[in-house]
XYZ file of C-alpha atoms in Angstrom:
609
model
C -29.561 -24.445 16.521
C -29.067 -24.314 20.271
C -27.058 -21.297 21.876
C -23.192 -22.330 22.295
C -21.733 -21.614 25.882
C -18.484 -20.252 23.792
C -19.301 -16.043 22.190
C -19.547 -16.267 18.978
C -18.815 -12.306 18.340
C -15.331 -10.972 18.574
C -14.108 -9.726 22.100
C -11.461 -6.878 20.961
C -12.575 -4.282 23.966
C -8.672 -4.876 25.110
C -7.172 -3.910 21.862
C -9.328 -0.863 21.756
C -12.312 -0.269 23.458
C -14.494 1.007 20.296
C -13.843 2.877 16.835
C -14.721 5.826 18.605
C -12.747 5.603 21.796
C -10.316 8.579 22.621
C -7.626 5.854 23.069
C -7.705 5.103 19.225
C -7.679 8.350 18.538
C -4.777 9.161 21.016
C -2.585 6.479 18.977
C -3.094 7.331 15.881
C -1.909 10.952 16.430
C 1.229 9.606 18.929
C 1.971 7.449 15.490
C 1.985 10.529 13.025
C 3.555 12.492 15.898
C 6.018 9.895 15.678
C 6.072 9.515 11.788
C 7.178 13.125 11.907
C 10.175 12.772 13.469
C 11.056 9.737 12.338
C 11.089 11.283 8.231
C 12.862 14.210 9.936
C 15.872 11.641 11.791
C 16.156 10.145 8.606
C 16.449 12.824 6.709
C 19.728 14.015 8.776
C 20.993 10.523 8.682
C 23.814 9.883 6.676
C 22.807 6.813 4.450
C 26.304 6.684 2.870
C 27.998 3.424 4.034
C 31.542 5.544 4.962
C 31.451 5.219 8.145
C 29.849 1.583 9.297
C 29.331 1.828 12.920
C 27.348 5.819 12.621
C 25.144 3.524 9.542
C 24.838 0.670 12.175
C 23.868 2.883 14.865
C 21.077 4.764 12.472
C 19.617 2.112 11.327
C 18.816 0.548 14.221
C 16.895 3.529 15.341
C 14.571 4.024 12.522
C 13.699 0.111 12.971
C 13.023 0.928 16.430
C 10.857 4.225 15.756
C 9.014 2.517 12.814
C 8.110 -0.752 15.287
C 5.728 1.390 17.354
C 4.194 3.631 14.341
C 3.747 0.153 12.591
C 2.273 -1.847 15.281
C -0.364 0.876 15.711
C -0.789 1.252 12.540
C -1.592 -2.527 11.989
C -4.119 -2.633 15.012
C -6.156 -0.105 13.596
C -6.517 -1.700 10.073
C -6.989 -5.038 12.021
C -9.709 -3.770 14.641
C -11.687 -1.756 11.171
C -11.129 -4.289 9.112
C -13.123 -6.746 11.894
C -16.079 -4.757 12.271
C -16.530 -3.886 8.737
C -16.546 -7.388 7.817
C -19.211 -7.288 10.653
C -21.370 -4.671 8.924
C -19.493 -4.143 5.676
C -21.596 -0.916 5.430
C -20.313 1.027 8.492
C -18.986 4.378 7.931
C -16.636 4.220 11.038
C -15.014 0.805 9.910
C -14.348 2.201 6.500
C -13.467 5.324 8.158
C -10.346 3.689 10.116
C -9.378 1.616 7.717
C -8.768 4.034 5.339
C -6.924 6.293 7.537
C -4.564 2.774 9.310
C -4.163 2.668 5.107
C -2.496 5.754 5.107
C -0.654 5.770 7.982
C 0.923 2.262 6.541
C 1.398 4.019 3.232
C 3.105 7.151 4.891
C 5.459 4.934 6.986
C 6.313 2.957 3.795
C 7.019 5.841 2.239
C 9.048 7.660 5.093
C 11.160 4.222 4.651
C 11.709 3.944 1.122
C 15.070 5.573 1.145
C 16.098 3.109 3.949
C 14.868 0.400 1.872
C 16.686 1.463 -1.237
C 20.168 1.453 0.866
C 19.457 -2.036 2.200
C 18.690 -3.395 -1.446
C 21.147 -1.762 -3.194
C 24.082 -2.497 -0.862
C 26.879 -4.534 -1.793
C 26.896 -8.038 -0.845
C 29.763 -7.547 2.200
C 28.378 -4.404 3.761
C 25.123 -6.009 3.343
C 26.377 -8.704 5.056
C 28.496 -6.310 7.594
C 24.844 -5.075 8.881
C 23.138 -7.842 9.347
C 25.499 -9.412 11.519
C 23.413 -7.191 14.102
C 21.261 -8.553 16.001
C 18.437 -6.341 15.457
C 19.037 -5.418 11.738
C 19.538 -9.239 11.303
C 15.744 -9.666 12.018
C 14.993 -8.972 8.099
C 17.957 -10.553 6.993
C 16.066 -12.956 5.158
C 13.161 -10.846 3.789
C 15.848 -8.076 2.158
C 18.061 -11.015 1.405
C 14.821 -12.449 -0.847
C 14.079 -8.523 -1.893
C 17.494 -7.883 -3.032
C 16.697 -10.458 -5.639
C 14.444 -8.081 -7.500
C 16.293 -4.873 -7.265
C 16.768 -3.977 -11.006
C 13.043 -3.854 -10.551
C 13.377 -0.914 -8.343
C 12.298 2.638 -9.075
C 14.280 5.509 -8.134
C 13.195 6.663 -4.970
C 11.032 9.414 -5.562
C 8.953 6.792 -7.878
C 8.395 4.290 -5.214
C 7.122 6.707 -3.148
C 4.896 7.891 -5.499
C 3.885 4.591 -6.583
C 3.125 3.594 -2.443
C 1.064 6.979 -1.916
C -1.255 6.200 -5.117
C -1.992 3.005 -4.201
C -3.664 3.693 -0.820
C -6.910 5.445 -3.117
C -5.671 3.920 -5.947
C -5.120 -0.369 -6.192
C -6.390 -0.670 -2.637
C -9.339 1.360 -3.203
C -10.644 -0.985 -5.845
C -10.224 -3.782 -3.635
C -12.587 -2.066 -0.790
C -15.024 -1.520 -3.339
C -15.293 -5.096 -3.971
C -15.831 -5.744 -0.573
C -18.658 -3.120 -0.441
C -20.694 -4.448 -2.979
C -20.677 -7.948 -1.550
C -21.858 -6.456 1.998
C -24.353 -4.419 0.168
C -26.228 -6.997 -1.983
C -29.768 -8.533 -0.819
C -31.218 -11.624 -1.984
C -34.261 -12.777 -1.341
C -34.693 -16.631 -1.535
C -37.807 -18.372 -0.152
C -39.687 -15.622 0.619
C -36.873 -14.575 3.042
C -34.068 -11.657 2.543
C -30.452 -11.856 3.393
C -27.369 -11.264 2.203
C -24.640 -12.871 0.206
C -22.630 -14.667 3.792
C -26.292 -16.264 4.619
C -27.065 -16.916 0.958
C -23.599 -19.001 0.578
C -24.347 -21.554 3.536
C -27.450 -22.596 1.494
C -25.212 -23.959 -1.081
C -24.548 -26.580 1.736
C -28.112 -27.442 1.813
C -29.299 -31.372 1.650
C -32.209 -29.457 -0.933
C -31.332 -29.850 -4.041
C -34.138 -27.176 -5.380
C -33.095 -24.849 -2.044
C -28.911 -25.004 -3.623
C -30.558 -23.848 -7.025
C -32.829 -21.575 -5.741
C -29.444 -19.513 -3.640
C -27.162 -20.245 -6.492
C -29.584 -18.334 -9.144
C -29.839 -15.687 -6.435
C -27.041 -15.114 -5.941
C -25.332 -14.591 -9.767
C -28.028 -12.652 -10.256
C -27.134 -10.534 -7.510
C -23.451 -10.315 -9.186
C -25.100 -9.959 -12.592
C -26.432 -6.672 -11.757
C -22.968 -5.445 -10.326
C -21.266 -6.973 -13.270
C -20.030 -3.607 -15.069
C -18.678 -2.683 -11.409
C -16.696 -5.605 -10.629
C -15.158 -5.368 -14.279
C -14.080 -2.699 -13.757
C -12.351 -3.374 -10.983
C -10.934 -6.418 -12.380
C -9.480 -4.267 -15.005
C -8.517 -1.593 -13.183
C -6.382 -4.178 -10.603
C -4.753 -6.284 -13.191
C -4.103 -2.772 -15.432
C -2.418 -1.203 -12.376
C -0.158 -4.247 -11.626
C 0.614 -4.631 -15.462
C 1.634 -0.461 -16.017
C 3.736 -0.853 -12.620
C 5.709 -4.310 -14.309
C 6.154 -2.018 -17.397
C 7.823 0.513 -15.726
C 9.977 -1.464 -13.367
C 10.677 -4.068 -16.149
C 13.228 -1.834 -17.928
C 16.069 -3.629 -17.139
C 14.735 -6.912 -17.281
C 11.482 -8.011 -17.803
C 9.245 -10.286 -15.874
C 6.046 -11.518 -16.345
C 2.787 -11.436 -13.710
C 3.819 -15.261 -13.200
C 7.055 -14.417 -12.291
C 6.292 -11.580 -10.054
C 3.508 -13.817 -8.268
C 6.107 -16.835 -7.408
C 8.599 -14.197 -6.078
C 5.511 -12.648 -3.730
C 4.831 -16.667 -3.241
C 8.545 -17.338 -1.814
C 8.375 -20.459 -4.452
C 10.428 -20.760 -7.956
C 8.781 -20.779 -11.081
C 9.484 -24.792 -11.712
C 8.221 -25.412 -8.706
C 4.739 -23.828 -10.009
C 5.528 -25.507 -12.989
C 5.645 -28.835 -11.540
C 2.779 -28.039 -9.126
C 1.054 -27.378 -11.969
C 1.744 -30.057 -14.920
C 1.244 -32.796 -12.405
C -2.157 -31.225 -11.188
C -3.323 -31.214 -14.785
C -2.113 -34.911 -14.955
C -4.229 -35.624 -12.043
C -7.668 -33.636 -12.913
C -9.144 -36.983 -13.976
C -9.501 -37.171 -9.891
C -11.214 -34.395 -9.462
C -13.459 -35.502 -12.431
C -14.068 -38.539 -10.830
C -14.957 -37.673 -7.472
C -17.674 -35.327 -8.845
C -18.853 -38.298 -10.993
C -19.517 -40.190 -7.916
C -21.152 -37.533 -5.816
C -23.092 -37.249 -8.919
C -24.478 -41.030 -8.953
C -25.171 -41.005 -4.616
C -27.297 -37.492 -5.517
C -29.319 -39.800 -8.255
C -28.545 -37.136 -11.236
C -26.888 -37.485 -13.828
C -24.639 -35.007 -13.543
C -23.390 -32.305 -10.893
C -24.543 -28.532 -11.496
C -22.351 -25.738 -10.320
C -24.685 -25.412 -7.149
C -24.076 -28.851 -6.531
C -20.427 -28.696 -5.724
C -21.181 -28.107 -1.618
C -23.796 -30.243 -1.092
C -23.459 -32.870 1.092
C -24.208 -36.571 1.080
C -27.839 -37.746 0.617
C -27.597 -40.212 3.726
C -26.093 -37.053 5.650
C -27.908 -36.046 8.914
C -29.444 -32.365 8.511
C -29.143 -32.102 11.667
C -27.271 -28.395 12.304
C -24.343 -28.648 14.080
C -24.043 -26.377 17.132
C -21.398 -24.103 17.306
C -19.496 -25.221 20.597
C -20.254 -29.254 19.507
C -17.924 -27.778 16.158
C -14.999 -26.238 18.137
C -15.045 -29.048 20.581
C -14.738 -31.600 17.840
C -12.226 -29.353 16.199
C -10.056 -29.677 19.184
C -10.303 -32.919 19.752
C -8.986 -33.672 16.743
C -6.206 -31.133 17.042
C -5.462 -32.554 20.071
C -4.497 -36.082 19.003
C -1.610 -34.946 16.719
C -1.049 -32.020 19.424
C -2.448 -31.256 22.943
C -1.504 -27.728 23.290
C -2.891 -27.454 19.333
C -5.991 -28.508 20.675
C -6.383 -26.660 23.708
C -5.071 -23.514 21.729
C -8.376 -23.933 19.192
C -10.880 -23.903 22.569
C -8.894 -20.886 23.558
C -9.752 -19.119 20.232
C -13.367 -19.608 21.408
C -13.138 -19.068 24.922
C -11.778 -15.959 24.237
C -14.135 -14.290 21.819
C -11.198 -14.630 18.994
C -14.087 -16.436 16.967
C -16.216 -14.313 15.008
C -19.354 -16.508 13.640
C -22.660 -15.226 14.297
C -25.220 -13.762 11.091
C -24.787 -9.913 11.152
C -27.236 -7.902 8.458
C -24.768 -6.713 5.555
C -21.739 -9.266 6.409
C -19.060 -9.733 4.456
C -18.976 -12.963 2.405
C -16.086 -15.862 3.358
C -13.945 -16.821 5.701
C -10.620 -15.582 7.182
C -8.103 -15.613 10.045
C -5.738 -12.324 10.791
C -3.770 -11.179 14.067
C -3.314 -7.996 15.879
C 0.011 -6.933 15.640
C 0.566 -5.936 19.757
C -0.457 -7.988 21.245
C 0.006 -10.895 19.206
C -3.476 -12.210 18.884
C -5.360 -14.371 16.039
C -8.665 -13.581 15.554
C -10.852 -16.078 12.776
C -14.134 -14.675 10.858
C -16.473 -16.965 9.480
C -20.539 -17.114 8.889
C -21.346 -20.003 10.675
C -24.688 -22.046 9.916
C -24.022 -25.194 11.467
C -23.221 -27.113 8.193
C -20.712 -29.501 7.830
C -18.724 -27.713 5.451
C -19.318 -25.051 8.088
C -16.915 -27.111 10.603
C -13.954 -28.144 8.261
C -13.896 -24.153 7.206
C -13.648 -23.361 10.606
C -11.049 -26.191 11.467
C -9.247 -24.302 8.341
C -9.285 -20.602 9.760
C -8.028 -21.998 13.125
C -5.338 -24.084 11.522
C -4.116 -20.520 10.376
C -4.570 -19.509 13.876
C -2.649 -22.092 15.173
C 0.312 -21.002 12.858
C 0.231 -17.302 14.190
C 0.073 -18.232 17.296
C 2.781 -20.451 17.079
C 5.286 -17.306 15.659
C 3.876 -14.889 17.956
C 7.474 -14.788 19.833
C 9.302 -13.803 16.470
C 10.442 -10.346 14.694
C 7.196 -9.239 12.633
C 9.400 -9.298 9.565
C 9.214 -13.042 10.625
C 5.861 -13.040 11.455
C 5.276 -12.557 7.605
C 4.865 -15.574 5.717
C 3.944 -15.996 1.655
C 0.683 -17.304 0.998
C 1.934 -21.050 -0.442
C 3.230 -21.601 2.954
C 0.103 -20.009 5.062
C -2.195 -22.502 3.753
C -0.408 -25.258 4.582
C -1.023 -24.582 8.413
C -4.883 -24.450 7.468
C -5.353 -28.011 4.989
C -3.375 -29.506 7.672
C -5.606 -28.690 10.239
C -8.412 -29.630 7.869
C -7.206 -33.041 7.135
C -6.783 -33.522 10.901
C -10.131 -33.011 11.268
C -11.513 -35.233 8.763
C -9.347 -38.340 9.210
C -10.249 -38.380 13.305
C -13.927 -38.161 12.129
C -13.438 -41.141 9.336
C -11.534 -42.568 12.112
C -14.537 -42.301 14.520
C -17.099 -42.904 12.459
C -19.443 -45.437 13.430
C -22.046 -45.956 10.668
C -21.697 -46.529 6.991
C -23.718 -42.940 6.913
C -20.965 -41.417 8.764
C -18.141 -43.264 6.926
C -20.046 -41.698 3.568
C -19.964 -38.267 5.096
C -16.472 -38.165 5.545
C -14.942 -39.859 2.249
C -17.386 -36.957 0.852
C -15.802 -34.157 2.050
C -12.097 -35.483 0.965
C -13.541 -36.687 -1.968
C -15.167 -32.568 -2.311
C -11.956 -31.702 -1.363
C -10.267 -33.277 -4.260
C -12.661 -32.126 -6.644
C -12.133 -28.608 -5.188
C -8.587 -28.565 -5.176
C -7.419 -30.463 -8.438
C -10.690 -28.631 -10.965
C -11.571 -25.662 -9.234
C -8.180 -24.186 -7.873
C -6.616 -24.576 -11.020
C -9.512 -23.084 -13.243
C -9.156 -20.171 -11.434
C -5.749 -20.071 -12.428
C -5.978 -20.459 -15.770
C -8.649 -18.003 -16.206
C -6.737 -15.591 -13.753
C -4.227 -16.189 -16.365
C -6.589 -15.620 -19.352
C -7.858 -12.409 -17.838
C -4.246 -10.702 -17.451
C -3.021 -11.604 -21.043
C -6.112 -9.858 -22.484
C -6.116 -6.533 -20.115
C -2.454 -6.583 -21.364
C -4.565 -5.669 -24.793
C -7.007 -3.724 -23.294
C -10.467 -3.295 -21.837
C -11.980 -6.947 -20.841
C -15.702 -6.636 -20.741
C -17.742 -8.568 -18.629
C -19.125 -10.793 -21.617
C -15.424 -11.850 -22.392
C -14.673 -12.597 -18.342
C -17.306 -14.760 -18.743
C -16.692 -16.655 -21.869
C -12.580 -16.953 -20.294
C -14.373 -18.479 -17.161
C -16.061 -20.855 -19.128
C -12.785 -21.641 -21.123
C -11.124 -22.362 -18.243
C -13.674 -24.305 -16.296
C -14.264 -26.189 -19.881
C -10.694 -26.897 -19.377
C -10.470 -29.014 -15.944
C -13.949 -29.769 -15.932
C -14.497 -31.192 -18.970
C -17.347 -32.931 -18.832
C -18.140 -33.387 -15.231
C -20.311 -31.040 -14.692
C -23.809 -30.294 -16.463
C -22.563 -26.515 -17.095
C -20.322 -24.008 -15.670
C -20.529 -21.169 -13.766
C -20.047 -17.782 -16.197
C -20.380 -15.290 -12.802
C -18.238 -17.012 -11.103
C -15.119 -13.896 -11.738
C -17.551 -12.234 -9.731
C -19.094 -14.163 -7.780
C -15.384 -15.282 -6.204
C -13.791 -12.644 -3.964
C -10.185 -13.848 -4.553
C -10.053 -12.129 -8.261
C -10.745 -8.944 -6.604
C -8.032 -8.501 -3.357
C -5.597 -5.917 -4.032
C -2.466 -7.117 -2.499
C -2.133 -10.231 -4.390
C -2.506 -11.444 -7.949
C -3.073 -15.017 -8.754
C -4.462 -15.878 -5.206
C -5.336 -19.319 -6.390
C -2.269 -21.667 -6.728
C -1.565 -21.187 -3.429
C -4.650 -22.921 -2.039
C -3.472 -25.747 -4.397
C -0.042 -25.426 -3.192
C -0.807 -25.644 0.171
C -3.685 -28.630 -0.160
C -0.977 -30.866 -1.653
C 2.258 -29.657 0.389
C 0.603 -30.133 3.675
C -0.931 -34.004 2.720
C 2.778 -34.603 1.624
C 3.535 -33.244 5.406
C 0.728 -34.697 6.993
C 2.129 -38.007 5.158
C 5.179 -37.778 6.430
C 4.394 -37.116 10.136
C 2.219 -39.956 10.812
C 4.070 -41.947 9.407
C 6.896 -41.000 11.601
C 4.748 -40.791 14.407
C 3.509 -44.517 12.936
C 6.913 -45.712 13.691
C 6.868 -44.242 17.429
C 9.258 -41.029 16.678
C 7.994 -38.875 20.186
C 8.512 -35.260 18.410
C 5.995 -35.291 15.733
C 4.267 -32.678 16.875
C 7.550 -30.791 17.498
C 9.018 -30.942 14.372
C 5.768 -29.843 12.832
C 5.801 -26.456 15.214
C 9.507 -26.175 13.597
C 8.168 -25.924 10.120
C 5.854 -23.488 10.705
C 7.872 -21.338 12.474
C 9.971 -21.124 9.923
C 7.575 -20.136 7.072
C 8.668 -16.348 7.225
C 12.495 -17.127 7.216
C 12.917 -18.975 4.408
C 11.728 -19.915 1.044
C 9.437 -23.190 0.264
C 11.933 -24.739 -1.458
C 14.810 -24.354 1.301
C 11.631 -25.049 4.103
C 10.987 -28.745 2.245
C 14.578 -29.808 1.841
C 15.399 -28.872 5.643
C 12.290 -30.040 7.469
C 11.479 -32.377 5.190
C 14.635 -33.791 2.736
C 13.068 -33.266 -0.891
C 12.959 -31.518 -3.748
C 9.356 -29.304 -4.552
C 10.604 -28.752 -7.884
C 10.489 -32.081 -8.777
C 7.099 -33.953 -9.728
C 7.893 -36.939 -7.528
C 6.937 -34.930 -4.516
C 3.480 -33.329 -6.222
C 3.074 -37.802 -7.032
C 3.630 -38.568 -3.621
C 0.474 -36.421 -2.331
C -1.266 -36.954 -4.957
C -1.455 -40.427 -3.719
C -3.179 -39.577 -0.606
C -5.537 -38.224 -2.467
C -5.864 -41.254 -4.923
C -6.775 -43.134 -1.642
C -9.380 -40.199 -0.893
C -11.561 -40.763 -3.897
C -10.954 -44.534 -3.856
C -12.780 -44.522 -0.092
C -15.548 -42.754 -1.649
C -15.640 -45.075 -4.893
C -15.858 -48.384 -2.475
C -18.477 -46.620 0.062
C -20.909 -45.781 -2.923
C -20.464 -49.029 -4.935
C -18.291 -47.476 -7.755
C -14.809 -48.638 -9.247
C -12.286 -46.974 -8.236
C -9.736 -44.449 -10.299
C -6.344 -43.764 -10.752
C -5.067 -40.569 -11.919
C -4.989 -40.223 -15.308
């Protein structure tokens, strides 16, 4: 693959220099300098709402004081978290992060009281205080926290329950991450790790895709007793902490998750029932993959492989960002020219390191405001829509740079809508531009992928995420009964469109493993079908000559931290996410997705089931 004119290694020398530069460590001791006296001011602050303007006055400052500690704070984690997806083994990287951990923790911790005022309040001198302007800034985040308070722990609990996790939850997490920097393959004579092992899964090669797909669950075999446990030990954490909160009322993981997910739980009921109604899709698209690959049915290595008729020809990295833009530019020219910022910049991250971190991602620096997108690139196709994904999430941040960074917070459901939509962007201006039958294939493939992805492999990890914290609820789960629940639930919306199933796939799959969020799944789902029943909606409004498409898309996403997804549909949008007639109405699109493929490879078309 030729050299691209755009860097593909991160340029974050403004931010901080190095790990190791003085300035670094300057901040970080300004910020527990600062910590200090913040836990000291609020300590002499009197927290009893008696006298409104003194409260008014007090509050403001800590939110001022904690900005500053935060924002540093944030940088840090942001800048080690970068380089140690870099070189997941570097002792510096872990180093920082761990301490930016703390600090975080620490802050939280100095704030808890401060929290518990602002949850427990009532309603009018709630109210009464965030009629300020600068209290007013997490007006809707308390508002949507207030919600949960008989789930609160006395103070002195939370605390506790915030200093534990920083070596406790989160440190589980990190060790996840560790192993998948740390494992070597070799495949074809050739060692790598698991980042470069995962693009081969892309490969035209049928016997190359089985070759780095028995590599690489063998590489998670071996770790298999480690990443149980730390399954186990994150889902036994989360359960113990719903215990003890729960006293008042009790709510289950599902629950919790929707509240973390700003969405209701009928509107993950819907999402759901109508996905299951739909699978037969999914099914169907693999089915004709299946039949243009000449076998008779796909494997589990199979699932990113592209078209036969598909050039092999590797992509360059600058042809993928200019194509990228392009695309972005036709729904939005300053969307576009934003993505060829990203790599002008060095905000792209995409060259092989040795011990790199498996996946893809996009994350910001807190001050100043900055995206910054990791991904492995290899030149595949699927390389280019993942890409078109991460910047789609840039594109979002970028967008709410301006707001409060309680604002500047959105729930996952929402955060991938920014990302499909920039996907499905992408792929209809190349359908659109296609000029062979070849080319026409290639694209109806990768909707087609996407629909198998989204409506079988999305929800399976649900329903075994599912599985998984019902049993720890009993116990122990050992790593033969994660995989017989993984093959339960792929049995379950894969039925029979696939050869066999993938039993390492709990470990193989990063998601089961992050810290801060349980059931990171659904929202992928979530997102895939909320943002084709937005992307619907736009052109067709843009169809009918409205001038502010792009506009009123900008006003949605700017509003994903300052509101929930249900009030977000019916203001931007007029409908109702709870109801199955909006899940139907996407659900459509993709309908039409795998009904391109079925007519381009000489196969009858399907409806959902």
């Amino acid at each position: 693959m030729q050299q691209s004119a755009y860097p593909q290694t991160w340029h974050n020398q403004h931010i901080y220099r190095a790990l190791d530069c003085p300035e670094l460590a300057a901040d970080m001791s300004q910020a527990r300098a600062s910590l200090a006296g913040l836990a000291v001011f609020i300590a002499g602050l009197a927290l009893a709402p008696g006298n409104p303007d003194a409260l008014t006055d007090g509050l403001r400052e800590v939110r001022l004081r904690a900005k500053r500690i935060r924002e540093i704070g944030w940088n840090v984690a942001v800048l080690a978290a970068c380089r140690g997806s870099q070189d997941a083994r570097d002792p510096l990287a872990k180093q920082w992060a761990s301490r930016a951990r703390a600090l975080n923790a620490d802050l939280f911790k100095t704030l808890a009281p401060i929290e518990d005022l602002m949850l427990g309040l009532p309603a009018p001198e709630f109210e009464r205080l965030m009629a300020d302007p600068l209290l007013g800034e997490e007006a809707y985040r308390l508002r949507h926290e207030r919600r949960l308070q008989d789930q609160r722990l006395p103070v002195a609990a939370e605390q506790l329950v915030i200093g534990l996790g920083t070596d406790g939850l989160h440190a589980w997490g990190n060790l996840y991450n560790d192993l998948a920097g740390k494992i070597r393959l070799t495949i074809g004579g050739r060692d790598m790790g698991l980042a470069e092992a995962s693009n081969l899964l892309s490969s035209p090669d049928r016997a190359l895709r089985r070759a780095a797909f028995d590599a690489i669950s063998a590489g998670w075999e071996g770790e298999q007793e480690t990443v149980a446990a730390i399954l186990n030990a994150l889902n036994g954490w989360r359960l113990e902490l719903s215990r003890q909160r729960g006293r008042v009322r009790t709510l289950d993981a599902l629950d919790l998750s929707c509240h973390q997910s700003h969405i209701e739980r009928a509107t993950l009921e819907a999402l759901m029932a109508e996905t299951y109604r739909a699978r037969g899709l999914g099914q169907r698209a693999l089915g004709l993959m299946a039949g243009r690959l000449g076998i008779e049915a796909m494997g589990p290595e199979d699932l990113f492989a592209p078209p036969p008729a598909a050039s092999s020809r590797a992509i360059p990295f600058e042809e993928a960002v200019d194509l990228i833009a392009e695309a972005f530019a036709r729904f939005d020219p300053e969307m576009g020219d934003f993505a060829r910022m990203m790599a002008e910049r060095g905000w792209i991250d995409a060259a092989p390191t040795p011990n790199r971190r498996t996946g893809a991602y996009c994350t910001k620096f807190a001050s100043p405001v900055e995206p910054r997108v990791f991904i492995t690139y290899g030149g595949t196709q699927d390389n280019v829509i993942t890409l078109a994904h991460e910047l789609g999430h840039a594109w979002h941040n970028w967008l709410i740079r301006d707001l409060p960074m309680s604002q500047r917070s959105y729930p996952m459901t929402l955060a991938e809508t920014a990302s499909i939509f920039a996907e499905t962007l992408v792929r209809s201006a190349l359908f659109a531009q296609a000029q062979s039958p070849e080319e026409r294939l290639a694209m109806a493939w990768v909707e087609a992928d996407g629909a198998a992805t989204f409506l079988v492999n999305i929800p399976a990890r649900f329903d075994f995420e599912r599985a998984l914290v019902a049993e720890r609820a009993s116990g122990y789960v050992s790593p033969a009964r994660l995989k017989a629940l993984t093959d339960e639930a792929w049995g379950r919306w894969y039925e029979q469109s696939l050869d066999r199933y993938h039993p390492m796939f709990w470990a193989a799959k990063g998601h089961f493993s992050i810290a801060g969020f349980g059931f990171y799944n659904y929202p992928y789902l979530f997102g895939y079908l909320f943002s084709l029943g937005v992307y619907r909606q736009l052109m067709s409004r843009k169809g009918a000559g409205e001038a502010n498409v792009a506009q009123a898309y900008r006003a949605l996403l700017r509003d994903t931290g300052r509101m929930s997804a249900e009030d977000l549909v019916a203001r931007h949008l007029g409908q109702d996410i709870r109801e199955a007639a909006f899940w139907r109405q996407s659900l459509e699109v993709v309908e039409g997705a795998v009904t391109r493929l079925a007519e381009l490879v000489g196969e009858p078309e399907s409806g959902v089931n």
